[in-house]
Amino acid sequence: MNINLTVQCDECSNITNCRCGMSNRDYQPLKFTCRSCGNAIGINFDVKDGDSLDTMALAAMLSAKNKRKPPKLNQGVKRRVTGATEVVREQPFNPETDFVDLHLDFPVVFGKYVMGNTPYMQASMRSGAEKAAFHRDRLGLINAQYKKYPQVIKLIGMYNNGFHGPFAELARKTFKVEIKSKRLEDINAALYRVVSHFVLPFTLPDTSQGVSRKFTDTMMDLLQNKKQEMGAFLQKLSDTEYLAHLQRDCLKIYKPIFHAELPLRPALFLDLDMSYVEGEVPMRVSTNDFEEYKEVYKDMAEILSRQLVLVAGLNNVLKRGDHDAFARGVWVTAKGKDQAPENLEAYADVPLGNKPRFLDDSWFDLDPVAHDNKLRNGIAHAKIDYNEVTQKITYYPKLEGMERASKEEIFLLDYMRRMLALFREVHRLHHLIKCLNYAILLEPGASLVKKTQ
Ligand SMILES: [Zn+2]
């Protein structure tokens, strides 16, 4: 269902025609920027029974066959415009007037108004009807869950602060999850049950499951066949509290991801759009916020960098039977200096961009989209510009003093896709932390740790 309207900018009086595609969400804050003056304009829809919007539209179309009874498409839909004033709608839209397509769920292309060529139509033509239906179901899950995000965040906070009593209470009352005992492994199990449930629509379930299996298998194999070596690694992780701190920080990424639910929706669609090539067709997100997601990206990249220490430690145990032993000769400078870190601690200080180099023939496949070090550098060094009208992000990956020579450009949608990929990688590796934690907490891991003392 689409709602067309015409607005006049409060700052410069410029007229913009808007075609708003309705999502099945009961509150829909759409945003765009005035092309003439850069003013932020919002169209906020309040939809009664948002999840039945499609059914309502269908009923309205069917009743439209009855000529004497015109369809009441917008029944139960309220809207409020900010930064602009709604004026009498151009009928039909004049192709010369500024135009924006807006839809929370799909990427929308820039350009002139074409009747019938709605964002939904364009998207389902790119993905095919079956995949578009999958996308709708996945977002349906988000629509059903998003109001509970604050409770999930509260639960994580209680866990992180060690308030296990209130944690158990909240898990039981709000999420219907009973905790078997006060033992940490049972509390962990409850926590991850809730988190996985709410994170599910943002992940690729097949990949997550495959990865969990791989971690468990690798761990079991090592615990059986390299007992002492694995014991020493677990001991190290336990003594330094590296794992505990990292787990706490990993758990903090869910809050900003839930917070970014709206701009991530069109990025989720790109999972299904096989015709998508980054930067080829500029497409926009129907919200404008970028600034607040910069920090999220940086924080997640920082966590990824720390997670790679675990990947490297395991890789070293697998290949050389010692978590501190890195392969020599993988990176030797022109002057003949071997750059391989002395031990795992030294590896922890290696910049993220260089870390994958020292994972020789790694047991874990890194996702190249998630390991975008240029973008991370651009953000970390605050060398990044954002144009709100075009949604173009320009970043300068290299530290070049005052010059800004080599620049890269992506759109907000591409950025959201990369953020999603980074989140998925951090979430995948969070499974590894979970596995290592179990190995430490449970037999035979616990006894191994004691044995090496
Ligand atoms: Zn304006």
Coordinates of C-alpha atoms and ligand atoms in Angstrom, one line a residue:
M1 CA 0.0 0.0 0.0
N2 CA 1.3 3.5 -0.9
I3 CA 0.3 6.9 0.3
N4 CA 1.1 9.8 -2.0
L5 CA 1.5 13.3 -0.6
T6 CA 3.0 16.7 -1.4
V7 CA 4.9 18.7 1.2
Q8 CA 6.4 22.2 1.3
C9 CA 9.7 22.8 3.0
D10 CA 9.4 25.0 6.1
E11 CA 12.8 26.5 5.4
C12 CA 12.8 27.3 1.7
S13 CA 9.2 26.6 0.5
N14 CA 10.5 24.0 -2.0
I15 CA 7.8 21.5 -3.0
T16 CA 8.5 17.8 -2.8
N17 CA 6.2 15.0 -3.9
C18 CA 6.4 11.9 -1.8
R19 CA 5.4 8.3 -2.4
C20 CA 5.4 6.5 0.9
G21 CA 5.2 2.7 0.7
M22 CA 3.7 1.3 3.9
S23 CA 5.5 -1.3 5.9
N24 CA 3.7 -3.6 8.3
R25 CA 5.0 -1.7 11.3
D26 CA 2.7 0.3 13.5
Y27 CA 5.0 3.3 13.8
Q28 CA 6.9 4.4 10.7
P29 CA 9.2 7.4 10.9
L30 CA 10.3 8.2 7.3
K31 CA 12.9 10.8 6.7
F32 CA 14.5 12.6 3.8
T33 CA 16.4 15.9 3.2
C34 CA 15.1 18.8 1.2
R35 CA 17.0 19.0 -2.1
S36 CA 17.0 22.8 -2.2
C37 CA 18.2 23.6 1.3
G38 CA 19.2 20.5 3.2
N39 CA 16.4 20.8 5.8
A40 CA 15.5 17.5 7.5
I41 CA 11.9 16.5 6.7
G42 CA 10.1 13.7 8.5
I43 CA 6.8 11.9 7.7
N44 CA 5.7 9.8 10.7
F45 CA 3.0 7.3 10.2
D46 CA 1.0 5.8 13.0
V47 CA -0.8 2.8 11.8
K48 CA -3.4 1.1 13.8
D49 CA -3.0 -2.6 13.5
G50 CA 0.1 -2.2 11.4
D51 CA 0.6 -5.9 11.0
S52 CA -2.7 -6.2 9.1
L53 CA -2.0 -3.4 6.6
D54 CA -1.6 -5.7 3.6
T55 CA -4.9 -7.4 4.4
M56 CA -6.6 -4.0 4.7
A57 CA -5.1 -2.9 1.3
L58 CA -6.3 -6.1 -0.3
A59 CA -9.8 -5.6 1.1
A60 CA -9.8 -2.0 -0.1
M61 CA -8.7 -3.1 -3.6
L62 CA -11.5 -5.7 -3.7
S63 CA -14.1 -3.2 -2.6
A64 CA -12.8 -0.7 -5.2
K65 CA -14.6 -2.9 -7.8
N66 CA -17.8 -1.5 -6.4
K67 CA -17.8 1.9 -8.1
R68 CA -20.3 3.5 -5.8
K69 CA -18.2 2.8 -2.8
P70 CA -14.7 4.2 -3.2
P71 CA -11.9 2.4 -1.3
K72 CA -10.8 3.9 2.0
L73 CA -7.2 3.0 1.7
N74 CA -5.8 5.1 4.5
Q75 CA -8.2 4.0 7.2
G76 CA -6.5 3.8 10.6
V77 CA -3.4 5.5 9.2
K78 CA -2.4 8.8 10.9
R79 CA 0.5 10.9 9.8
R80 CA 2.5 13.9 11.0
V81 CA 4.9 15.9 8.9
T82 CA 7.9 17.6 10.5
G83 CA 10.2 20.2 8.9
A84 CA 7.7 20.8 6.2
T85 CA 3.9 21.4 5.8
E86 CA 1.6 19.1 3.9
V87 CA -0.1 21.0 1.0
V88 CA -2.7 20.0 -1.6
R89 CA -1.4 17.0 -3.5
E90 CA -0.3 17.5 -7.1
Q91 CA -2.5 15.3 -9.1
P92 CA -1.0 13.6 -11.0
F93 CA 2.6 14.3 -9.7
N94 CA 4.4 16.7 -12.0
P95 CA 7.6 15.0 -13.2
E96 CA 9.4 18.3 -12.9
T97 CA 8.7 18.6 -9.2
D98 CA 11.2 17.2 -6.7
F99 CA 10.2 13.6 -5.9
V100 CA 11.2 11.0 -3.2
D101 CA 10.2 7.4 -2.9
L102 CA 10.1 6.3 0.7
H103 CA 9.8 2.9 2.2
L104 CA 11.3 1.6 5.4
D105 CA 11.7 -2.0 4.2
F106 CA 13.4 -1.6 0.8
P107 CA 16.1 0.3 -0.8
V108 CA 14.7 3.0 -3.1
V109 CA 16.3 4.5 -6.2
F110 CA 16.7 8.2 -6.7
G111 CA 14.9 9.7 -9.7
K112 CA 11.7 10.9 -11.2
Y113 CA 8.3 9.7 -10.4
V114 CA 7.0 6.7 -12.4
M115 CA 3.5 5.7 -11.7
G116 CA 3.2 2.1 -10.5
N117 CA 7.0 1.6 -10.2
T118 CA 6.9 1.6 -6.5
P119 CA 9.9 0.6 -4.3
Y120 CA 8.1 -2.6 -3.4
M121 CA 7.5 -3.4 -7.1
Q122 CA 11.1 -2.6 -8.0
A123 CA 12.5 -4.6 -5.1
S124 CA 10.4 -7.7 -5.8
M125 CA 11.4 -7.6 -9.5
R126 CA 15.0 -7.6 -8.4
S127 CA 14.7 -10.4 -5.9
G128 CA 11.8 -12.5 -7.3
A129 CA 8.5 -13.0 -5.5
E130 CA 9.6 -15.8 -3.3
K131 CA 12.6 -14.0 -1.8
A132 CA 10.5 -10.8 -1.4
A133 CA 8.0 -12.9 0.6
F134 CA 10.9 -14.2 2.8
H135 CA 12.0 -10.6 3.4
R136 CA 8.5 -9.7 4.4
D137 CA 8.4 -12.6 6.9
R138 CA 11.7 -11.7 8.3
L139 CA 10.7 -8.1 8.9
G140 CA 7.4 -9.4 10.3
L141 CA 9.5 -11.0 13.0
I142 CA 11.2 -7.7 13.7
N143 CA 7.8 -5.9 13.7
A144 CA 6.6 -8.4 16.3
Q145 CA 9.7 -8.2 18.4
Y146 CA 11.0 -4.6 18.4
K147 CA 8.9 -3.3 21.3
K148 CA 10.7 -5.8 23.5
Y149 CA 14.2 -4.7 22.6
P150 CA 14.4 -2.5 25.7
Q151 CA 13.7 -5.5 27.8
V152 CA 16.3 -7.6 26.1
I153 CA 18.8 -4.8 26.6
K154 CA 17.8 -4.6 30.3
L155 CA 18.4 -8.4 30.6
I156 CA 21.8 -8.1 29.1
G157 CA 22.7 -5.3 31.4
M158 CA 21.6 -7.3 34.5
Y159 CA 23.8 -10.2 33.3
N160 CA 26.8 -8.0 32.6
N161 CA 26.4 -6.4 36.1
G162 CA 26.1 -9.8 37.8
F163 CA 22.5 -9.2 39.0
H164 CA 21.6 -12.8 38.6
G165 CA 18.5 -12.8 40.8
P166 CA 16.7 -10.0 38.9
F167 CA 18.0 -11.5 35.7
A168 CA 16.3 -14.8 36.4
E169 CA 13.1 -12.9 37.4
L170 CA 13.0 -10.9 34.1
A171 CA 13.9 -13.9 32.0
R172 CA 11.0 -15.8 33.5
K173 CA 8.4 -13.0 33.5
T174 CA 9.1 -11.3 30.2
F175 CA 10.6 -14.1 28.1
K176 CA 9.1 -17.2 29.6
V177 CA 12.6 -18.7 30.1
E178 CA 13.2 -20.6 33.3
I179 CA 16.7 -20.9 34.6
K180 CA 17.5 -24.4 35.7
S181 CA 20.0 -23.5 38.5
K182 CA 22.1 -20.6 39.8
R183 CA 25.1 -22.1 38.0
L184 CA 26.7 -19.8 35.5
E185 CA 26.3 -22.2 32.6
D186 CA 22.5 -22.3 33.2
I187 CA 22.4 -18.5 33.4
N188 CA 24.4 -18.3 30.2
A189 CA 22.1 -20.7 28.5
A190 CA 19.1 -18.6 29.4
L191 CA 20.8 -15.4 28.2
Y192 CA 21.8 -16.8 24.9
R193 CA 18.4 -18.3 24.3
V194 CA 16.8 -14.9 24.6
V195 CA 19.5 -13.1 22.6
S196 CA 19.5 -15.6 19.7
H197 CA 15.8 -15.3 19.5
F198 CA 15.8 -11.6 19.1
V199 CA 18.9 -11.4 16.9
L200 CA 17.6 -14.1 14.5
P201 CA 16.1 -11.8 11.9
F202 CA 19.4 -9.9 11.6
T203 CA 21.5 -13.0 11.0
L204 CA 21.8 -15.7 8.3
P205 CA 20.5 -18.6 10.3
D206 CA 22.2 -21.3 8.2
T207 CA 25.6 -19.6 8.6
S208 CA 25.1 -19.1 12.3
Q209 CA 24.3 -22.8 12.8
G210 CA 27.1 -24.0 10.6
V211 CA 29.5 -21.8 12.5
S212 CA 28.4 -23.0 15.9
R213 CA 28.9 -26.6 14.8
K214 CA 32.3 -25.8 13.5
F215 CA 33.4 -24.1 16.7
T216 CA 32.1 -27.0 18.8
D217 CA 33.7 -29.6 16.6
T218 CA 37.1 -27.8 16.6
M219 CA 36.9 -27.3 20.3
M220 CA 36.1 -31.0 21.0
D221 CA 38.8 -32.1 18.7
L222 CA 41.4 -30.0 20.4
L223 CA 40.2 -31.0 23.9
Q224 CA 40.6 -34.6 23.0
N225 CA 43.7 -34.6 20.9
K226 CA 45.7 -31.6 22.2
K227 CA 44.7 -31.7 25.9
Q228 CA 47.7 -30.0 27.4
E229 CA 48.1 -27.3 24.7
M230 CA 44.4 -26.5 24.7
G231 CA 44.4 -26.5 28.5
A232 CA 47.2 -23.9 28.5
F233 CA 45.3 -21.7 26.1
L234 CA 42.1 -21.9 28.2
Q235 CA 44.2 -21.2 31.3
K236 CA 45.6 -18.1 29.7
L237 CA 42.1 -16.8 28.8
S238 CA 40.9 -17.5 32.2
D239 CA 43.8 -16.0 34.2
T240 CA 43.9 -12.8 32.2
E241 CA 40.0 -12.5 32.2
Y242 CA 40.3 -11.8 28.5
L243 CA 37.3 -13.9 27.7
A244 CA 35.2 -12.5 30.4
H245 CA 35.8 -8.9 29.4
L246 CA 35.4 -9.6 25.7
Q247 CA 32.1 -11.4 26.4
R248 CA 30.8 -8.4 28.3
D249 CA 31.7 -6.1 25.4
C250 CA 30.3 -8.4 22.8
L251 CA 27.0 -8.3 24.6
K252 CA 27.0 -4.6 24.4
I253 CA 26.7 -4.6 20.6
Y254 CA 23.1 -5.8 20.5
K255 CA 21.7 -2.5 21.9
P256 CA 23.0 -0.4 19.0
I257 CA 22.0 -3.0 16.5
F258 CA 18.4 -3.0 17.8
H259 CA 18.6 0.8 17.7
A260 CA 19.6 0.6 14.1
E261 CA 16.7 -1.7 13.2
L262 CA 15.1 0.9 10.8
P263 CA 18.1 1.6 8.5
L264 CA 19.1 -2.0 8.6
R265 CA 15.8 -3.1 7.0
P266 CA 16.7 -2.2 3.4
A267 CA 20.2 -3.6 4.0
L268 CA 18.7 -6.9 5.0
F269 CA 16.9 -6.9 1.6
L270 CA 20.3 -6.9 -0.1
D271 CA 20.8 -10.5 1.2
L272 CA 18.2 -11.4 -1.4
D273 CA 19.0 -9.1 -4.2
M274 CA 21.4 -10.9 -6.4
S275 CA 21.6 -8.0 -8.8
Y276 CA 23.0 -5.7 -6.2
V277 CA 26.5 -4.5 -6.9
E278 CA 27.8 -1.9 -4.5
G279 CA 27.8 1.6 -5.9
E280 CA 26.4 0.6 -9.2
V281 CA 22.9 2.0 -8.7
P282 CA 22.7 4.6 -6.1
M283 CA 19.9 3.6 -3.7
R284 CA 18.7 5.3 -0.6
V285 CA 17.5 4.4 2.8
S286 CA 14.3 6.1 4.0
T287 CA 15.9 7.5 7.0
N288 CA 18.8 9.9 7.2
D289 CA 20.7 9.2 10.3
F290 CA 24.3 8.4 9.8
E291 CA 26.2 10.2 12.5
E292 CA 24.9 8.0 15.3
Y293 CA 26.0 4.8 13.5
K294 CA 29.6 5.8 13.0
E295 CA 30.5 5.0 16.6
V296 CA 28.7 1.7 16.4
Y297 CA 30.9 0.7 13.5
K298 CA 34.0 1.7 15.2
D299 CA 33.1 -0.1 18.4
M300 CA 32.3 -3.3 16.6
A301 CA 35.5 -3.2 14.6
E302 CA 37.4 -2.8 17.9
I303 CA 35.6 -5.9 19.3
L304 CA 36.3 -7.8 16.1
S305 CA 40.0 -7.0 16.5
R306 CA 40.0 -8.5 20.0
Q307 CA 38.0 -11.5 18.9
L308 CA 40.7 -12.3 16.3
V309 CA 43.1 -12.9 19.1
L310 CA 41.0 -16.0 20.0
V311 CA 40.9 -17.1 16.4
A312 CA 44.7 -16.7 16.2
G313 CA 45.3 -18.5 19.5
L314 CA 43.2 -21.5 18.4
N315 CA 44.9 -21.5 15.0
N316 CA 48.3 -21.6 16.6
V317 CA 47.2 -24.5 18.9
L318 CA 45.9 -26.3 15.8
K319 CA 49.0 -25.7 13.6
R320 CA 51.9 -25.6 16.1
G321 CA 50.5 -26.8 19.4
D322 CA 51.2 -23.5 21.2
H323 CA 48.8 -20.6 21.3
D324 CA 51.7 -18.2 21.3
A325 CA 53.5 -19.6 18.3
F326 CA 52.8 -17.7 15.1
A327 CA 54.0 -18.8 11.7
R328 CA 57.3 -17.2 10.8
G329 CA 58.1 -15.7 7.4
V330 CA 54.5 -14.8 6.4
W331 CA 55.4 -11.1 6.4
V332 CA 59.0 -10.1 6.2
T333 CA 60.0 -6.5 5.5
A334 CA 62.4 -5.4 2.8
K335 CA 65.1 -5.2 5.4
G336 CA 64.5 -8.8 6.3
K337 CA 62.6 -8.3 9.6
D338 CA 60.0 -10.9 10.4
Q339 CA 56.9 -9.1 11.4
A340 CA 55.3 -12.1 13.0
P341 CA 54.2 -11.3 16.6
E342 CA 56.2 -12.8 19.5
N343 CA 53.2 -14.2 21.2
L344 CA 49.4 -13.7 21.6
E345 CA 49.8 -10.6 23.7
A346 CA 51.9 -8.9 21.0
Y347 CA 49.3 -10.0 18.4
A348 CA 46.5 -8.3 20.4
D349 CA 48.3 -5.0 19.7
V350 CA 48.6 -5.6 16.0
P351 CA 46.2 -3.2 14.1
L352 CA 43.1 -4.8 12.9
G353 CA 44.0 -4.4 9.2
N354 CA 47.1 -6.5 9.7
K355 CA 45.7 -9.1 11.9
P356 CA 44.4 -11.5 9.2
R357 CA 47.9 -11.7 7.7
F358 CA 49.1 -13.8 10.7
L359 CA 46.3 -16.3 10.5
D360 CA 48.1 -18.7 8.3
D361 CA 45.7 -21.0 6.5
S362 CA 43.1 -20.2 9.1
W363 CA 40.5 -22.7 10.3
F364 CA 38.0 -19.8 10.3
D365 CA 37.0 -18.1 7.1
L366 CA 36.8 -14.3 7.6
D367 CA 34.1 -12.4 5.8
P368 CA 35.9 -9.8 3.5
V369 CA 32.9 -7.4 3.6
A370 CA 33.1 -7.3 7.4
H371 CA 36.9 -6.7 7.4
D372 CA 36.8 -3.4 5.7
N373 CA 39.7 -1.7 7.3
K374 CA 39.7 1.3 5.0
L375 CA 36.2 2.3 6.2
R376 CA 37.2 1.6 9.8
N377 CA 40.2 3.8 9.4
G378 CA 38.2 6.6 7.8
I379 CA 35.8 6.6 10.8
A380 CA 38.5 6.1 13.4
H381 CA 40.5 9.1 12.1
A382 CA 37.3 11.2 11.8
K383 CA 38.0 11.5 8.1
I384 CA 34.5 11.1 6.8
D385 CA 31.9 13.3 5.2
Y386 CA 28.2 12.7 4.8
N387 CA 25.9 14.4 2.3
E388 CA 22.4 14.1 3.7
V389 CA 20.7 14.9 0.4
T390 CA 22.5 12.3 -1.8
Q391 CA 23.2 10.0 1.2
K392 CA 26.8 9.8 -0.1
I393 CA 29.5 9.0 2.4
T394 CA 33.0 10.0 1.5
Y395 CA 35.9 8.7 3.5
Y396 CA 39.7 9.0 3.5
P397 CA 41.3 5.8 4.6
K398 CA 44.9 7.0 4.8
L399 CA 46.5 9.2 7.4
E400 CA 48.0 11.8 5.1
G401 CA 48.5 14.8 7.4
M402 CA 46.4 17.7 6.1
E403 CA 45.9 16.3 2.6
R404 CA 43.0 14.2 1.8
A405 CA 44.1 12.6 -1.4
S406 CA 42.8 9.1 -1.8
K407 CA 39.1 9.1 -1.1
E408 CA 36.4 6.4 -1.3
E409 CA 32.7 6.9 -1.8
I410 CA 29.8 4.8 -0.7
F411 CA 26.1 5.3 -0.1
L412 CA 24.4 5.1 3.3
L413 CA 22.7 1.9 2.1
D414 CA 26.2 0.3 1.3
Y415 CA 27.4 1.5 4.7
M416 CA 24.4 -0.2 6.4
R417 CA 25.2 -3.4 4.5
R418 CA 28.8 -3.3 5.7
M419 CA 27.7 -2.6 9.2
L420 CA 25.4 -5.6 9.0
A421 CA 28.2 -7.7 7.7
L422 CA 30.5 -6.6 10.5
F423 CA 27.7 -7.2 13.1
R424 CA 27.2 -10.7 11.8
E425 CA 30.9 -11.4 12.0
V426 CA 31.1 -10.2 15.6
H427 CA 28.0 -12.2 16.4
R428 CA 29.5 -15.3 14.7
L429 CA 32.6 -15.0 16.8
H430 CA 30.6 -14.4 19.9
H431 CA 29.6 -18.0 19.4
L432 CA 33.3 -18.8 19.7
I433 CA 33.4 -17.0 23.1
K434 CA 30.4 -19.0 24.2
C435 CA 32.2 -22.2 23.2
L436 CA 35.4 -21.3 25.0
N437 CA 33.5 -20.3 28.0
Y438 CA 31.8 -23.6 28.2
A439 CA 35.1 -25.3 27.7
I440 CA 36.4 -23.5 30.8
L441 CA 33.2 -23.9 32.8
L442 CA 32.4 -27.5 32.1
E443 CA 34.2 -30.8 32.2
P444 CA 36.6 -31.7 30.7
G445 CA 37.6 -28.1 30.3
A446 CA 37.6 -27.2 34.0
S447 CA 39.7 -30.2 35.0
L448 CA 42.2 -29.3 32.2
V449 CA 42.6 -25.9 33.6
K450 CA 43.3 -27.3 37.1
K451 CA 45.7 -29.8 35.7
T452 CA 48.0 -27.2 34.1
Q453 CA 48.2 -25.1 37.3
Ligands
ZN1 ZN 14.1 23.3 1.8

